[in-house]
Coordinates of C-alpha atoms in Angstrom, one line a residue:
Chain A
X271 CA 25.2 95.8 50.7
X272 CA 26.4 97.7 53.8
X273 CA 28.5 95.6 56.2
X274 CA 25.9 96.4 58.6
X275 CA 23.4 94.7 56.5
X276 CA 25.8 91.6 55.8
X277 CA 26.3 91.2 59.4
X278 CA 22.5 91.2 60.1
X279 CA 21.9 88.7 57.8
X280 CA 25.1 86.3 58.9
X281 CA 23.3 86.7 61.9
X282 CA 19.9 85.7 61.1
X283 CA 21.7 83.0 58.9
X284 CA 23.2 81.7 61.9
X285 CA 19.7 81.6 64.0
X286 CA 18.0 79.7 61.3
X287 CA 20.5 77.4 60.6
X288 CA 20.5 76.9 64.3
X289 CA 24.2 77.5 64.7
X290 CA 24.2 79.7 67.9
X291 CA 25.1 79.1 71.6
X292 CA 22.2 79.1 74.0
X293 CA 22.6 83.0 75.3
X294 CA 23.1 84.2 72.1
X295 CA 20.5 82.2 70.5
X296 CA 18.3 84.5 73.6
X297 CA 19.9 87.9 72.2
X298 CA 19.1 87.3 69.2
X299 CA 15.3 86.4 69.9
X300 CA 15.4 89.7 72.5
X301 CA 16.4 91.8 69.5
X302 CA 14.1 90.3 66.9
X303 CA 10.7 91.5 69.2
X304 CA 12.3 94.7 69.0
X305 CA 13.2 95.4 65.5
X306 CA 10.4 95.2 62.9
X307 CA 13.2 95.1 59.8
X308 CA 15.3 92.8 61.4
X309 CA 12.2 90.4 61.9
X310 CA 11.3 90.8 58.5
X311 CA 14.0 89.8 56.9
X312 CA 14.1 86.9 59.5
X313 CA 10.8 85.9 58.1
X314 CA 11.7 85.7 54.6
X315 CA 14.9 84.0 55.3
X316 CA 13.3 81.4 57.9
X317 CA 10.3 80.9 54.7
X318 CA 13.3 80.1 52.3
X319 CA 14.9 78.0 54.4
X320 CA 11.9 75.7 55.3
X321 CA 11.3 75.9 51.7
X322 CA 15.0 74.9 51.2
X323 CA 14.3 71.5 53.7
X324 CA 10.4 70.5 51.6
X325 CA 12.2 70.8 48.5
X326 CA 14.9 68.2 50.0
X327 CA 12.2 66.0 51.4
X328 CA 10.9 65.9 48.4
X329 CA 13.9 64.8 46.1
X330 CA 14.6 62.5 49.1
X331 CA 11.2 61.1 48.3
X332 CA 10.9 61.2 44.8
X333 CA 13.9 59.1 44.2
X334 CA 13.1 56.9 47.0
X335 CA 10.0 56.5 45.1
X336 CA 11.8 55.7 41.9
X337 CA 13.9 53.3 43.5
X338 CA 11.0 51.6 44.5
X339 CA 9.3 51.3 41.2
X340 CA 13.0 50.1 39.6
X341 CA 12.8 47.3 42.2
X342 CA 9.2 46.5 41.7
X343 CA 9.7 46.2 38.1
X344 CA 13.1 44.0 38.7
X345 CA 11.0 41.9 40.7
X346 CA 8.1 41.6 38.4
X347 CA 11.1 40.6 35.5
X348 CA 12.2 38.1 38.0
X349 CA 9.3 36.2 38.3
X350 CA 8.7 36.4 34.9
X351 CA 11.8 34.6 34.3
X352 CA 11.0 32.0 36.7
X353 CA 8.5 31.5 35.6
X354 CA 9.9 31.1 32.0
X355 CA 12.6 28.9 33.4
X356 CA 9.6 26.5 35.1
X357 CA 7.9 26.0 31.9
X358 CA 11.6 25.0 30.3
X359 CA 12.2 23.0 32.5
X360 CA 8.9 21.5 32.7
X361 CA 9.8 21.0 29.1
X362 CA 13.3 19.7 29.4
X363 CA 12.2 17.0 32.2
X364 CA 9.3 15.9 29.8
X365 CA 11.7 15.3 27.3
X366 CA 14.6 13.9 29.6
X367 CA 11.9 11.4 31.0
X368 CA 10.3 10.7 27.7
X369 CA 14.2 9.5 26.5
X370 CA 14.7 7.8 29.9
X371 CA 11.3 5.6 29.3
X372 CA 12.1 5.1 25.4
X373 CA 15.4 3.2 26.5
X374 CA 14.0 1.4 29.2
X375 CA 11.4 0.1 26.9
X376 CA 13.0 -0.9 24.1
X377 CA 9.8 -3.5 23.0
X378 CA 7.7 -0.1 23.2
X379 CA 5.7 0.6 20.0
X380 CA 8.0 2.3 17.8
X381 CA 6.8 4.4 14.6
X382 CA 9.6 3.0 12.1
X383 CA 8.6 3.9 8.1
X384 CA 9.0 1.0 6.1
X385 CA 11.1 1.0 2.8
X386 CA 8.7 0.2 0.2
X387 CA 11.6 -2.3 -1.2
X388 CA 12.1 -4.1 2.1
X389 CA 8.4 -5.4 2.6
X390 CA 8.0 -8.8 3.0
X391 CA 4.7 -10.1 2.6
X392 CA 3.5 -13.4 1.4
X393 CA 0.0 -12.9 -0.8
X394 CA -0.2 -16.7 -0.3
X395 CA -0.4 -16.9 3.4
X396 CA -4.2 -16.7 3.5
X397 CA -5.4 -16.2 7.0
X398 CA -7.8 -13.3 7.3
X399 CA -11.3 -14.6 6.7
X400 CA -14.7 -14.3 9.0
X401 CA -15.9 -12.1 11.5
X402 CA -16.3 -12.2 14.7
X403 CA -17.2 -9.2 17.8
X404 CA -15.4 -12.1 20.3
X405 CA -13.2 -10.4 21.5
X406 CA -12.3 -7.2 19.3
X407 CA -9.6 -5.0 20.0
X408 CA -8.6 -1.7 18.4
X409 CA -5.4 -1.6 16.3
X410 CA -4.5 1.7 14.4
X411 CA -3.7 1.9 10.9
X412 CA -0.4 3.4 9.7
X413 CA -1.1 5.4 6.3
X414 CA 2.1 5.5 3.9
X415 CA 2.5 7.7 0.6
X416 CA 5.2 6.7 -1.6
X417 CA 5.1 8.4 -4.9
X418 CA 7.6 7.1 -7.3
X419 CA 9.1 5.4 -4.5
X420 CA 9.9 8.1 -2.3
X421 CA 8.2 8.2 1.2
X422 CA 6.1 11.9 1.3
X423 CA 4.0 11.3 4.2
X424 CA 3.7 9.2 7.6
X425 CA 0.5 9.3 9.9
X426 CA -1.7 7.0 12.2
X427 CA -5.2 7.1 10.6
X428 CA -8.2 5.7 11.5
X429 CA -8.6 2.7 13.6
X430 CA -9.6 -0.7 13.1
X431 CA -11.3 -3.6 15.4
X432 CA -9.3 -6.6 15.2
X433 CA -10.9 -9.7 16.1
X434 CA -8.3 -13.1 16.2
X435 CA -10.5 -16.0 15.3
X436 CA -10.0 -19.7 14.9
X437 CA -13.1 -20.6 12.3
X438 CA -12.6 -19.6 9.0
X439 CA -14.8 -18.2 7.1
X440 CA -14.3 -16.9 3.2
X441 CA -14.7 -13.4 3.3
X442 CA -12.3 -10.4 4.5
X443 CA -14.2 -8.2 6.1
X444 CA -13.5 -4.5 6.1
X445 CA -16.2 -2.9 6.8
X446 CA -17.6 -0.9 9.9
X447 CA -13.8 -0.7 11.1
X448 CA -13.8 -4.6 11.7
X449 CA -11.5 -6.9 10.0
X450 CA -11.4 -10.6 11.7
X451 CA -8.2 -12.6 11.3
X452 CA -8.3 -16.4 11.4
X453 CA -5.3 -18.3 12.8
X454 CA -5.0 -21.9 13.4
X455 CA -5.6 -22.3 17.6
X456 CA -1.1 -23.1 17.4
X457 CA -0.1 -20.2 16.1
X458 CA -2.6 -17.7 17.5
X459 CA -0.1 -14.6 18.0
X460 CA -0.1 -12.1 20.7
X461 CA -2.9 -9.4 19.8
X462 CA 0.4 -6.6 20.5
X463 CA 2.5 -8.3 17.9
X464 CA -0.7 -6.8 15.7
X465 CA -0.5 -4.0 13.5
X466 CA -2.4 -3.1 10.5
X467 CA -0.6 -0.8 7.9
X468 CA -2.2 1.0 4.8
X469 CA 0.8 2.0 2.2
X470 CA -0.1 3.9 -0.9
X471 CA 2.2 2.9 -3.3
X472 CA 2.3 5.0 -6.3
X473 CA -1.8 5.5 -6.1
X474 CA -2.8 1.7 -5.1
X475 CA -4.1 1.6 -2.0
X476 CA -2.8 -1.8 0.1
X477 CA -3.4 -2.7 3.2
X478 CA -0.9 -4.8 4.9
X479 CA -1.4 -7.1 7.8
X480 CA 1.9 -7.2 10.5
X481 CA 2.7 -9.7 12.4
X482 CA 5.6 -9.1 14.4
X483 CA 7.8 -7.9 11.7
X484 CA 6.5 -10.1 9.0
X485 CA 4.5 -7.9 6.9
X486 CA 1.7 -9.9 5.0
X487 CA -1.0 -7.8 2.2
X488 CA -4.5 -7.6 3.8
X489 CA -6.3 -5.7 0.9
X490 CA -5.3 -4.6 -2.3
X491 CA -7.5 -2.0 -4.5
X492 CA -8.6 1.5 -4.3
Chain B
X12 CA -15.2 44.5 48.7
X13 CA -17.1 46.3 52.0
X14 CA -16.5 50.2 53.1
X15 CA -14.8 48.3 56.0
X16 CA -12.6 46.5 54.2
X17 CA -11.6 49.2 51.9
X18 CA -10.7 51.5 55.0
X19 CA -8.3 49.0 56.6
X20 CA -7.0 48.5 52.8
X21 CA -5.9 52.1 52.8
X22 CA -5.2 51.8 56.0
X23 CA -2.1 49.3 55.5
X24 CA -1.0 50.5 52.0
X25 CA -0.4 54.3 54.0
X26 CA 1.5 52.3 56.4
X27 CA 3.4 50.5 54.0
X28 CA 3.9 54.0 52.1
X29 CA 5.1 55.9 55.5
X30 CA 7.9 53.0 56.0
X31 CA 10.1 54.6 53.0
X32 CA 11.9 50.9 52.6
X33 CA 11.3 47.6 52.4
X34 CA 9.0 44.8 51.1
X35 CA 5.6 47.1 52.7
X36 CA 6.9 50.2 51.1
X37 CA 7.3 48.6 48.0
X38 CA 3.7 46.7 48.1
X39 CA 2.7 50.3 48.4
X40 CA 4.0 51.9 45.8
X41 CA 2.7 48.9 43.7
X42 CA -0.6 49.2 44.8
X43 CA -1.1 52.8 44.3
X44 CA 0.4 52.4 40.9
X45 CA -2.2 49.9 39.9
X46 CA -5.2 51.4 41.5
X47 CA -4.7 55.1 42.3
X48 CA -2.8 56.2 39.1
X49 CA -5.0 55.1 36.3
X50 CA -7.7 57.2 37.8
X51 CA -6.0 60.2 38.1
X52 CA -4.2 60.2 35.3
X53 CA -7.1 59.2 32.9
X54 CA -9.0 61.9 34.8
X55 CA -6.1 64.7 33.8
X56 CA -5.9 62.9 30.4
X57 CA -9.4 63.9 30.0
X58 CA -8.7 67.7 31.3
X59 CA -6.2 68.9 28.8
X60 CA -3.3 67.3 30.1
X61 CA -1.3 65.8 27.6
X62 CA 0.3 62.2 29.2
X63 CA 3.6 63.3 29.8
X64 CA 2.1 66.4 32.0
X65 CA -0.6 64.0 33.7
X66 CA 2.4 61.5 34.4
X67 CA 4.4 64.2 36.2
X68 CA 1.6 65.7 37.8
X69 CA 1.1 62.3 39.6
X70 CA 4.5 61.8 40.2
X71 CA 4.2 65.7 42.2
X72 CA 1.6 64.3 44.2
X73 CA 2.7 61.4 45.0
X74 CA 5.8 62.7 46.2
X75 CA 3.9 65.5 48.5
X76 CA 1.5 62.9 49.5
X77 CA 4.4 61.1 51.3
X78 CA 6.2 64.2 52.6
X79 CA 3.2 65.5 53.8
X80 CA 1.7 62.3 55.5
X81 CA 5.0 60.8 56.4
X82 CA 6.8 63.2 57.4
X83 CA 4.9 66.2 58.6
X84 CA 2.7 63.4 60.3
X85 CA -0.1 65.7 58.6
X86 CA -3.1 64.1 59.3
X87 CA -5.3 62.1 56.5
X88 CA -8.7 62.9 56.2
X89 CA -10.0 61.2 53.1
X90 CA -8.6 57.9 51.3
X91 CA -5.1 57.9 50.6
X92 CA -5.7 58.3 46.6
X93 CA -8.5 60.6 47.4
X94 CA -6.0 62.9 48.9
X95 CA -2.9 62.4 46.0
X96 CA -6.4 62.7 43.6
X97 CA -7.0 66.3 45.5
X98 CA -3.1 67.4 45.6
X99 CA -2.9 66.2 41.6
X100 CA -6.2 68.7 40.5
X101 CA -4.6 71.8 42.8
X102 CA -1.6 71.0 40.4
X103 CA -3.6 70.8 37.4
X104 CA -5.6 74.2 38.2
X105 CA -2.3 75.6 39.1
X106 CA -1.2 74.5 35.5
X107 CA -4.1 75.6 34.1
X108 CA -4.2 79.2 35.5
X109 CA -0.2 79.7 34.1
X110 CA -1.9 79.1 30.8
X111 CA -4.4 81.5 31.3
X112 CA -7.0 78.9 31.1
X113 CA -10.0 79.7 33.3
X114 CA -10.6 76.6 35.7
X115 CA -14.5 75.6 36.7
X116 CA -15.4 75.3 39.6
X117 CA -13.3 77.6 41.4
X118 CA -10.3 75.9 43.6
X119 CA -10.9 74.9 46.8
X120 CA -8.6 75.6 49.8
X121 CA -5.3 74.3 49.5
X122 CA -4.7 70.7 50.6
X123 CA -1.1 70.9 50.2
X124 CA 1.1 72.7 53.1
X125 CA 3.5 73.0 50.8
X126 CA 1.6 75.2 48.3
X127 CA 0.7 77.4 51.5
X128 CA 4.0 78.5 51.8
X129 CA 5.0 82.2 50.7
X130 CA 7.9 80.9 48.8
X131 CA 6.1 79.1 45.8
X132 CA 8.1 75.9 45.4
X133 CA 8.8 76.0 41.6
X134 CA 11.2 79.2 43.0
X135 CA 12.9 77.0 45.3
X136 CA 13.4 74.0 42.7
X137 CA 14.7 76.6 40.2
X138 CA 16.8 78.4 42.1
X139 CA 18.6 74.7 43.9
X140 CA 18.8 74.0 40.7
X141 CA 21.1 76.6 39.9
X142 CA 24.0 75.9 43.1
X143 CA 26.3 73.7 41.8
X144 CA 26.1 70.1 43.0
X145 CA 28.9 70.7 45.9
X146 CA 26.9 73.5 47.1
X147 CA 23.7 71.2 46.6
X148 CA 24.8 68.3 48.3
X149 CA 26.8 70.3 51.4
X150 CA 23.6 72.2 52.1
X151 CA 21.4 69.2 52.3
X152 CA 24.0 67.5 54.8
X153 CA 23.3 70.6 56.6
X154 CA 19.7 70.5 56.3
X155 CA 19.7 66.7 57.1
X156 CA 21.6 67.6 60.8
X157 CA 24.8 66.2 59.9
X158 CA 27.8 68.5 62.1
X159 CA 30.5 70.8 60.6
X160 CA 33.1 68.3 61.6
X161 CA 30.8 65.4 59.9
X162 CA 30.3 67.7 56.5
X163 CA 34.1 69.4 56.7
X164 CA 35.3 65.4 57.5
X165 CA 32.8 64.1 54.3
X166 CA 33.6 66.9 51.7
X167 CA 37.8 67.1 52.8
X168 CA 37.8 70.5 54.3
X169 CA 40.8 71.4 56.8
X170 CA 39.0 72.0 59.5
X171 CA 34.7 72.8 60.4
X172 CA 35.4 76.5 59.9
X173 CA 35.9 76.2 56.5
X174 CA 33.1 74.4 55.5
X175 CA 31.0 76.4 57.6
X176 CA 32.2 79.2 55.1
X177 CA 31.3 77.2 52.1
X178 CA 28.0 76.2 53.7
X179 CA 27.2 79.9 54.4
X180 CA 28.8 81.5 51.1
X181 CA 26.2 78.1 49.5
X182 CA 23.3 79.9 51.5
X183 CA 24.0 83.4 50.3
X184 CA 23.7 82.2 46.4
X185 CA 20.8 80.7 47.3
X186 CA 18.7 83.1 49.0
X187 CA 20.0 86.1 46.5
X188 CA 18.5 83.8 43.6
X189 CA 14.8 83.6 45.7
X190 CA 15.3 87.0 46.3
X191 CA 15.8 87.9 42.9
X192 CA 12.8 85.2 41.6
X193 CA 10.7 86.8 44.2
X194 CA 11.3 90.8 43.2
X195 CA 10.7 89.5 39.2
X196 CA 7.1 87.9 40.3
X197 CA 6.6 91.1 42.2

């Protein structure tokens, strides 16, 4: 390239990179009306040069673009964990307040599995006779598998009408989910202190009547 | 949703998409992902785009959707993901004819000033690709306004004449390698 040449093009350079002083900024414009090559090649270099500045723009706004989606997707993680950590905590308080309640309420109905060699019951003690729809309340039966004296199962099945009555009568009944229990008027207990529970020991079915913690056998048989 | 409704829709998300930054900007972005981008891509999916293609062509329009509207203020016409819609299929005939693959119906006129430029823009990519990252990132200081004092301060030159050289000596390489992409289309 002729030093002519390189100087024209430092020149034109210089105009579209706007780095001229006012008067010769107006030379330069003078001379460019005039001379067909030199405009030319001002063209070209002016087209590369706004091409230069879009391309710019638009890695400018591509990774602003990405940086966008990289924070939309951080944000739609975030809530995602907060949302996670609601639900565990939702949990966590359920169970905290579930613990809180269980010690405050020490008489509340606990499920405790009976050892098949710590039942009391008294087969003499013969109370549950007659029927009655007085004044029924439901008590659920607990249903106990022991095979060969090992506990393999624990569930509430069923539940039974209860009736508390004070004229006795022959019969158990146990049928359409009613049993009625006599007691003498004196020791009537407190229908909560009720609980019926079915044990099958080794195949035979038993159904015991409790009474507080006094266990007492409601039903033998299959 | 009511013609109405839609048009002050668009209306916002394009304002939220000309801030550049911020919560609006973002919502933007969001928005046109989940409603604008499933269309067009399904619609180059279904055009012989494979997805990584259709993905970047979407990305391309996006990106000139914003430089256009948001900074050359050009004015919008149509709905906002009409328009990217219209800048993705001039990409994809664009694509299309550098496979040789006749396009039907014919293209319409341009949409995109950037594609109306005589310096086709994969020449300028490539060839700002090739200046090293010095060069790169001086030039766009340049570009962005930023003094020869500010740039020859940033990039530890002695003094504003010597990164004025580096800025010019950058500008040389570059315009030789458009030069020399242009004469090889030629």
């Amino acid at each position: 390239m002729s030093q002519e040449n390189q100087n024209k093009e430092e020149w034109i350079d210089a105009y579209v990179w706007d780095d001229m002083a006012p008067e010769e900024r107006k030379a330069f414009e003078e001379q460019l009306a005039a001379d067909a090559g030199l405009r030319e090649e001002y063209e070209l270099r002016r087209a590369i040069r706004e091409g230069y500045r879009m391309e710019r723009l638009r890695m400018e706004a591509r990774e602003g673009i990405n940086v966008a989606r990289r924070q939309v997707r951080a944000r739609e993680w975030a809530n995602r964990g907060l949302l996670l950590l609601i639900f565990l905590l939702g949990i966590g308080l359920g169970l905290g307040l579930k613990t809180l309640y269980d010690w405050w309420n020490p008489e509340a109905p606990q499920k405790e599995i009976p050892q098949a060699d710590v039942i009391e019951f008294n087969e003499d003690e013969e109370m549950l006779i007659g029927q009655s729809n007085d004044f029924g309340f439901k008590v659920a039966v607990d249903r106990i598998e022991i095979q060969e004296n090992k506990l393999s199962g624990f569930s509430s099945v069923d539940s039974l009408v209860v009736a508390l009555v004070t004229s006795p009568s022959e019969d158990i009944v146990y049928a359409d989910n009613t049993v009625a229990l006599y007691f003498p008027e004196s020791q009537m207990p407190d229908k909560d202190d009720i609980r019926l529970l079915e044990l099958i020991l080794n195949g035979e079915r038993v159904l015991y009547l409790g009474i507080g913690k006094k266990l007492h056998v409601l039903k033998k048989g299959n | 949703m009511s013609k109405d409704q839609d048009g002050r829709n668009d209306e916002n998300v394009l304002v939220g998409f000309c801030k550049g930054e911020g919560k609006e900007y973002l919502r933007a972005i969001e928005c046109l992902d989940k409603n604008c981008r499933p269309k067009v891509v399904s619609w180059l999916l279904k055009h012989q785009m494979d997805k990584r293609q259709a993905k970047e062509i979407y990305e391309e329009a996006l990106t000139d959707a914003y430089v256009n509207l948001c900074i050359l203020k050009k004015p919008l016409t149509t709905s906002l993901c009409g328009y990217i819609f219209s800048i993705s299929r001039n990409k994809w005939r664009k694509e299309m004819g550098s496979k040789g693959i006749p396009v039907e119906p014919p293209p319409e006129p341009p949409v995109n000033p950037m594609d109306e430029g005589i310096i086709p823009p994969e020449i300028i990519k490539a060839c700002r690709g090739r200046l090293s990252q010095r060069c790169r990132d001086i030039l766009d200081d340049a570009d962005r306004g930023l003094s020869m004092e500010e740039i020859a301060k940033k990039y530890g030159y002695s003094d504003d004449r010597s990164a004025k050289q580096t800025k010019y000596r950058c500008w040389a390489d570059f315009v030789n390698c458009v030069k020399e992409q242009l004469s090889k289309e030629i």
